Coordinates of C-alpha atoms and ligand atoms in Angstrom, one line a residue:
X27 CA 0.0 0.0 0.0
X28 CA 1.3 3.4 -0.6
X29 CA 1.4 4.9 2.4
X30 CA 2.8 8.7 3.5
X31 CA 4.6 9.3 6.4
X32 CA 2.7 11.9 7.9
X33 CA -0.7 11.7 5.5
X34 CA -2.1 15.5 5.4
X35 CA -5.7 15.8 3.7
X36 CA -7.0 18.6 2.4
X37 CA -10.9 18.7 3.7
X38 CA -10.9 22.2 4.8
X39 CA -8.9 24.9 6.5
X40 CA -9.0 23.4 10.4
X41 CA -5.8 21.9 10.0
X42 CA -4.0 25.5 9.1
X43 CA -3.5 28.4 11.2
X44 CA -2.6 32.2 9.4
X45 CA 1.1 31.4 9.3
X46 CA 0.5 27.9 7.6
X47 CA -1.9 29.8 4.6
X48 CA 0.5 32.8 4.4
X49 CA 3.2 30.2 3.5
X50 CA 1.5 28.3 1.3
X51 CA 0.5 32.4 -0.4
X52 CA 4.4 32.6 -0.1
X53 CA 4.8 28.9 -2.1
X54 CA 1.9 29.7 -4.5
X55 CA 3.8 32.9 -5.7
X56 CA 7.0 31.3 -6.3
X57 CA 5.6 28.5 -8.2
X58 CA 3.7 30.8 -10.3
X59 CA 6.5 32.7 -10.7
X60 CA 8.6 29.8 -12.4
X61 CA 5.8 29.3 -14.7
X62 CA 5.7 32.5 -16.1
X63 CA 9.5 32.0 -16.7
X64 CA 9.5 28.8 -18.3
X65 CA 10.6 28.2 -21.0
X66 CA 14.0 30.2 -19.5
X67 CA 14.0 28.5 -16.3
X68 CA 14.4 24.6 -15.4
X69 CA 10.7 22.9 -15.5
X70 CA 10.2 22.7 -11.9
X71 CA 8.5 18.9 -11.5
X72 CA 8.3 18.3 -7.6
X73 CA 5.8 15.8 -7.9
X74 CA 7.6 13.6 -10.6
X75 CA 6.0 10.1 -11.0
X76 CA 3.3 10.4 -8.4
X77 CA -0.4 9.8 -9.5
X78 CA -3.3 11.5 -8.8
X79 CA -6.6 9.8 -8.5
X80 CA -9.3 12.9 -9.5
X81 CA -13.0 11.9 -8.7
X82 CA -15.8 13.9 -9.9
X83 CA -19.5 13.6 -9.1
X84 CA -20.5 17.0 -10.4
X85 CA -20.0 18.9 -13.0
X86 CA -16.7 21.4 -13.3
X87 CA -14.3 23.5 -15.8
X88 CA -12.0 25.6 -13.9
X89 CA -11.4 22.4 -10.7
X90 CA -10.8 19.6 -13.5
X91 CA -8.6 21.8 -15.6
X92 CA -6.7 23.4 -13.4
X93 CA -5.9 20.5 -11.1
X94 CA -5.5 18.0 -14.5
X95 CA -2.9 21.2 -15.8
X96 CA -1.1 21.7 -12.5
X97 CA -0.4 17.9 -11.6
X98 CA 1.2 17.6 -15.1
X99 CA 3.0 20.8 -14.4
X100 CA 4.6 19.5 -11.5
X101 CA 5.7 16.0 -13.5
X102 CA 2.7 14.3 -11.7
X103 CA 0.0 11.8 -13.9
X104 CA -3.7 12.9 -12.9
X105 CA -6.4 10.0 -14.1
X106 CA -10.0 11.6 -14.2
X107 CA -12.8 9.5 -12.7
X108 CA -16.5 10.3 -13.6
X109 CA -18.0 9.8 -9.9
X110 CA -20.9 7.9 -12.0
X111 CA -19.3 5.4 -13.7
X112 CA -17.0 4.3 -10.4
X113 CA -20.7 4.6 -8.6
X114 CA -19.2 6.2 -5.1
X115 CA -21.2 4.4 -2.4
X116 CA -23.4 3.1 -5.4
X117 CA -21.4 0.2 -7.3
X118 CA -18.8 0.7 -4.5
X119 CA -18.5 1.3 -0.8
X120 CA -16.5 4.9 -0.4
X121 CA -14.1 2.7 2.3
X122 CA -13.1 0.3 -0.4
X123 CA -12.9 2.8 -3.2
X124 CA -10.5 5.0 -0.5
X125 CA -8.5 1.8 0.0
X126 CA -8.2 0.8 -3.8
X127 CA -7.0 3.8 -5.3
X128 CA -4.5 4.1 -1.9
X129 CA -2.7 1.0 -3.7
X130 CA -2.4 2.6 -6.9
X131 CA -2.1 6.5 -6.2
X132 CA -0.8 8.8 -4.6
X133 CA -3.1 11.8 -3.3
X134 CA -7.2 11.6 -4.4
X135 CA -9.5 14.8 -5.6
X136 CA -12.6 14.7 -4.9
X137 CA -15.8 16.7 -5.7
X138 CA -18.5 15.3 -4.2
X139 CA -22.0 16.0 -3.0
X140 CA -22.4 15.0 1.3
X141 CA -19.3 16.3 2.6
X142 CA -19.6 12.9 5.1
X143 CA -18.7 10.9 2.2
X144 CA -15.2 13.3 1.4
X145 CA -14.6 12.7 5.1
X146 CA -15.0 8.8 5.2
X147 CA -12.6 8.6 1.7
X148 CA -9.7 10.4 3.9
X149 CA -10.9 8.3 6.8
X150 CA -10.2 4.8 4.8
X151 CA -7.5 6.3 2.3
X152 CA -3.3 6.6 3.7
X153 CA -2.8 9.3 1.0
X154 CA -3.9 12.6 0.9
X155 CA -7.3 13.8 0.2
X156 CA -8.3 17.0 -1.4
X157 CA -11.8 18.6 -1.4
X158 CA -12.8 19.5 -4.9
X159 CA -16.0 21.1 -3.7
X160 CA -18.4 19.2 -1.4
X161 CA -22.1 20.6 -1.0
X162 CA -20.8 22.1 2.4
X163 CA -17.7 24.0 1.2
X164 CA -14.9 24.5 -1.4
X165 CA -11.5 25.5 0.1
X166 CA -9.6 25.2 -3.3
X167 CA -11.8 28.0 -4.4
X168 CA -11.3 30.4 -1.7
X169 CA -7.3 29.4 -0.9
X170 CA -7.3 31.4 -4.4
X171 CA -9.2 33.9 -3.6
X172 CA -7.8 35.1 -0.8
X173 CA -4.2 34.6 -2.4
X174 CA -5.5 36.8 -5.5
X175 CA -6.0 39.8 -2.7
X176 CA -2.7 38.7 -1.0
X177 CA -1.0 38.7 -4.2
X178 CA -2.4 42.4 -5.3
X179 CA -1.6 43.6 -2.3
X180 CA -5.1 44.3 -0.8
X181 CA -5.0 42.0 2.0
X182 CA -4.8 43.2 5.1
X183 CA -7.0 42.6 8.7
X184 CA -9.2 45.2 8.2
X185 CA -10.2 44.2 4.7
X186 CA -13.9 43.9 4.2
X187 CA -15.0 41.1 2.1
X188 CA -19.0 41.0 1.5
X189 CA -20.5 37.8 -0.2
X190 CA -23.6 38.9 -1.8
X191 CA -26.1 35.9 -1.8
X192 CA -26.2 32.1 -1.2
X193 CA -25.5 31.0 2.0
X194 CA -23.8 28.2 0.5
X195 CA -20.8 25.9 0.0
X196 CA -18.6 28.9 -0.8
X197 CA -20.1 31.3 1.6
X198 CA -19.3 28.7 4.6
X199 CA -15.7 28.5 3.0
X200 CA -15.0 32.2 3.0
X201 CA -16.6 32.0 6.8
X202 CA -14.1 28.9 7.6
X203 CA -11.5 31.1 6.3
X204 CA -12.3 34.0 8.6
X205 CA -12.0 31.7 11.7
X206 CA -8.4 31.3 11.1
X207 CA -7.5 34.7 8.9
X208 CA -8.1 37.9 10.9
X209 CA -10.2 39.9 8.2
X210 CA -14.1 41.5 8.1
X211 CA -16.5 39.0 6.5
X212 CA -19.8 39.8 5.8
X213 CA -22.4 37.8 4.3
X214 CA -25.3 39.7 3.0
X215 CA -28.0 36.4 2.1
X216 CA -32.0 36.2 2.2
X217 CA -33.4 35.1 5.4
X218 CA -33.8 31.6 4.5
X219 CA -30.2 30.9 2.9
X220 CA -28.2 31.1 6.1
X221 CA -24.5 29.2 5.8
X222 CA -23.6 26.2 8.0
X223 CA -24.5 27.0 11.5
X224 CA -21.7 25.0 12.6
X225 CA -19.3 26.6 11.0
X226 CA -20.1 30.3 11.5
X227 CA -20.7 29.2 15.1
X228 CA -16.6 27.9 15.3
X229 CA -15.7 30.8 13.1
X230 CA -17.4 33.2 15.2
X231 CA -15.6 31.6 18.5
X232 CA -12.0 31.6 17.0
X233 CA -12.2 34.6 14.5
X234 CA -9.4 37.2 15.2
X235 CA -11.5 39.4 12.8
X236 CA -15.5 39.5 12.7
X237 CA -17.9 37.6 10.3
X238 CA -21.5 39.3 10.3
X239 CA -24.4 38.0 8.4
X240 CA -27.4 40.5 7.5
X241 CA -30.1 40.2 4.7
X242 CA -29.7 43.8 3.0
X243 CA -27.4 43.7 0.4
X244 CA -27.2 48.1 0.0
X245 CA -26.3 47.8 3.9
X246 CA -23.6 45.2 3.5
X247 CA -22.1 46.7 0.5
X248 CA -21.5 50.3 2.2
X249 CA -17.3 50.9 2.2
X250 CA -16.4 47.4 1.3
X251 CA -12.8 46.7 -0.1
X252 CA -14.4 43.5 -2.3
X253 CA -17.8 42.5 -3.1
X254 CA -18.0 38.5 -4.0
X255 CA -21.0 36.4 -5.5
X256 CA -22.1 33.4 -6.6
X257 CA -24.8 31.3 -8.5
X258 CA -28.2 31.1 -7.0
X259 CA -28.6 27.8 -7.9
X260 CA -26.0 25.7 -6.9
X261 CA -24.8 21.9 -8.8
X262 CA -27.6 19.4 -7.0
X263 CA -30.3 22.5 -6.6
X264 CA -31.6 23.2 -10.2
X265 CA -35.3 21.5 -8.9
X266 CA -35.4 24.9 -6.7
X267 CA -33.7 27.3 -9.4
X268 CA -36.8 29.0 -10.0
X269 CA -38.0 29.7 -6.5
X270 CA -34.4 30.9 -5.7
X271 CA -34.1 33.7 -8.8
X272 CA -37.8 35.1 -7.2
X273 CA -35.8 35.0 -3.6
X274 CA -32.4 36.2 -4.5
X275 CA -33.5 38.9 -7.3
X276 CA -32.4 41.7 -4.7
X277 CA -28.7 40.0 -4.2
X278 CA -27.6 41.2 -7.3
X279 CA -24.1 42.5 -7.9
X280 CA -24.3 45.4 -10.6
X281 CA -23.6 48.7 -10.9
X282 CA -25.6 50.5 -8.0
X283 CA -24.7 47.5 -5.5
X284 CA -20.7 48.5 -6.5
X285 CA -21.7 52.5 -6.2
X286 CA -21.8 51.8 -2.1
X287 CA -18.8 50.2 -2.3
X288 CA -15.2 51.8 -1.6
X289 CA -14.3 53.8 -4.9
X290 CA -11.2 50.7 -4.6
X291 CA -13.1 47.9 -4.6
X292 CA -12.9 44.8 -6.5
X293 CA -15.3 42.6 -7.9
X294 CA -14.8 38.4 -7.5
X295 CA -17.2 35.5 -8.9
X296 CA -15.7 32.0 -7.9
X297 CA -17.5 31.0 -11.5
X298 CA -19.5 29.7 -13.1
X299 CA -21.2 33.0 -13.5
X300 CA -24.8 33.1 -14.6
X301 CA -24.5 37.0 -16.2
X302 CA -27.8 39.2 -15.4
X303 CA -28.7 36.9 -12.5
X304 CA -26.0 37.1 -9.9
X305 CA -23.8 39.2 -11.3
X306 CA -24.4 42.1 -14.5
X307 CA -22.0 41.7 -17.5
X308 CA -20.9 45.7 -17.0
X309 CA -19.8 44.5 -13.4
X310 CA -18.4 41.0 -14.6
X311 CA -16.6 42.4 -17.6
X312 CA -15.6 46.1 -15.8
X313 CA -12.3 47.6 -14.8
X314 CA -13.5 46.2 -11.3
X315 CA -13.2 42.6 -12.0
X316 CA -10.4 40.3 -10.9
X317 CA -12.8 37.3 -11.6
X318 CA -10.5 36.0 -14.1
X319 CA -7.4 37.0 -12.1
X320 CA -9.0 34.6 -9.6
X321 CA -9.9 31.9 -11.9
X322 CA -6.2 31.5 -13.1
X323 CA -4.9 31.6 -9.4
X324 CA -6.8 28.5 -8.7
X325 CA -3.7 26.5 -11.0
X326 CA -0.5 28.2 -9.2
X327 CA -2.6 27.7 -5.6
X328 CA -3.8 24.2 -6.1
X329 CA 0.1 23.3 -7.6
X330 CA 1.2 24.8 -4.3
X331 CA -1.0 22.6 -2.2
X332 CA 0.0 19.5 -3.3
X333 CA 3.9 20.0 -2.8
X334 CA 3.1 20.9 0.1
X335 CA 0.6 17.2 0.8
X336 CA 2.6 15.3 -1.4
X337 CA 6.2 16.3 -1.3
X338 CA 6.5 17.8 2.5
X339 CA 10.2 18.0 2.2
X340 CA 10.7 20.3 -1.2
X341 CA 8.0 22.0 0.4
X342 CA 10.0 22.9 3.8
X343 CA 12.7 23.5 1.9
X344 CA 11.4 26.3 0.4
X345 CA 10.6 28.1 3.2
X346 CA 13.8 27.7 5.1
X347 CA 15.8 29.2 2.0
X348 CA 13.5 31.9 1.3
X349 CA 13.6 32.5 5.7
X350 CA 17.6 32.5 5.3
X351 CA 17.4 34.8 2.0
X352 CA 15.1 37.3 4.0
X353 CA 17.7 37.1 7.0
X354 CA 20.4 37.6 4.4
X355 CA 18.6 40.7 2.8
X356 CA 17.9 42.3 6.1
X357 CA 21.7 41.8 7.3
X358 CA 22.7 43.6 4.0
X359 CA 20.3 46.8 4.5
Ligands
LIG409 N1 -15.1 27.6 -9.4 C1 -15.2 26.3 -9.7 O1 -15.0 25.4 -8.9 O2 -15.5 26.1 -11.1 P1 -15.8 24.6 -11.6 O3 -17.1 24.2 -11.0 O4 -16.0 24.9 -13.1 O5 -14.7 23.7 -11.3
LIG410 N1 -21.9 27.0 -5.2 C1 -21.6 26.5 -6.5 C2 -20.1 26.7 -6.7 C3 -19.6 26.3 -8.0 C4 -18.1 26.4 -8.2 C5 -22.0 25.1 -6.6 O1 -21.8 24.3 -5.7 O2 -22.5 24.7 -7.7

């Protein structure tokens, strides 16, 4: 069985604390970095004959791509699963699926519906376990996000980010992430669309910053630094999509909603984006946007993460040279 020393998943953020996700900004810069020098620089192929096992049970572009593009990056092999056709917990029980593809592979994406059933394939798997999106949250998506603001230099702990709309998977993400991050979150959602209550309640006890949650979007909007959305109708909800555009009509991001902003503010969509629903083209497509900024940062941040699960060592490495060449710098000023 291939087995990994000390076998890090990737289900959420509870395993990381601020210093552990600034590194891992710090990582994701210097590896996108070498790939805008290539083809000057050496290909830089940490992950060299590993195999990644990539399960999905919904629907995707930027996840599959991105992930498929960055494990061949790093020198990896990535073998794309439909979650169908492997029938998760249908044709096979998750435990022995977790155990199979341990034998052959060496870390396993996952998108899947219940989050339970992400959480019993890292249980039964020894190799790491990446969430791809479950329908409680997707960390890959906002690890990007946050390192697109980190990367422009807009991050700091007074930043206030307000998610306009769905209580959902990527709401409670940004909400996990504001448990460990100090930053202002603010969730502006209809009454009825509230995020996890179990994870705003730990954010809420463990957040160095604040995460608020109020149902007017004008309010919520007023001097923010970014204004986020997503679809109203999330993958495994389209029996409800016309109930929720009625309910959510107000939650628009467009051009008033981005008038009560801060004159600064940016504009982020995790995508898909469903334009004149969530999100107005003028917004989507204005000088505003770093959507597709975002989008792209999902590759460099997602080829971070897996040095860092799958080759610890390179990974450490890193950091203690680029430590020693910040000692270094500071001796010389
Ligand atoms: N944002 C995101 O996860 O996109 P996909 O669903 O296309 O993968
Ligand atoms: N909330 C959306 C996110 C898509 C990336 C969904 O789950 O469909």
């Amino acid at each position: 069985m291939k087995t990994h020393a000390s076998k890090r998943d990737f289900l959420g953020f509870s395993h990381l604390d601020a210093g552990k996700i600034i590194e891992l900004f710090d990582f994701s810069l210097f590896i996108k970095k070498q790939r805008q020098k290539a083809p000057a620089v050496e290909p830089y192929k940490p992950i060299a004959g590993k195999t990644v096992a990539m399960i999905f049970s919904k629907p995707s572009l930027r996840t599959r791509v991105s992930f498929e593009i960055g494990i061949h990056e790093l020198g990896g092999y990535a073998i794309n699963l439909e979650g169908k056709s492997i029938g998760v917990n249908s044709r096979e029980a998750v435990e022995d699926i977790a155990q199979l593809l341990s034998r052959y592979n060496d870390a396993i994406v996952a998108r899947l519906h219940e989050h339970s059933v992400i959480e019993a394939l890292a249980k039964h798997a020894s190799i790491p376990v990446v969430n791809a999106l479950t329908d409680l949250s997707h960390p890959c998506q906002i690890l990007a996000d946050a390192f697109t603001l980190y990367e422009k230099g807009l991050w700091h702990s007074n930043i206030k980010v307000v998610f306009v709309g769905d209580g959902n998977n990527v709401a409670n993400s940004w909400i996990e992430l504001a448990g460990i991050l100090p930053f202002h979150f603010v969730l502006a959602c209809p009454e009825r669309y509230m995020p996890d209550a179990r994870i705003l309640e730990s954010a809420r006890k463990n957040s160095s910053g604040s995460v608020e949650i109020i149902h007017d979007p004008m309010k919520a909007a007023r001097d923010a630094d970014v204004l986020y959305t997503d679809v109203w109708t999330s993958m495994g909800q389209e029996d409800k999509a016309e109930k929720r555009l009625d309910t959510f009509r107000a939650f628009q991001i467009n051009s008033a909603l981005l008038g009560a902003a801060k004159p600064s503010a940016v504009v982020m969509h995790c995508m898909p984006a469903h334009r004149g629903q969530e999100i107005t083209s003028e917004v989507m497509d204005g000088p505003r946007s770093i959507i597709m900024d975002e989008a792209e940062n999902r590759l460099h941040v997602q080829k971070a993460l897996l040095v860092k699960l799958l080759n610890h060592e390179e990974y450490r490495k890193f950091h203690l040279t680029h430590r020693l060449q910040n000692v270094a710098r500071k001796l010389k000023s």
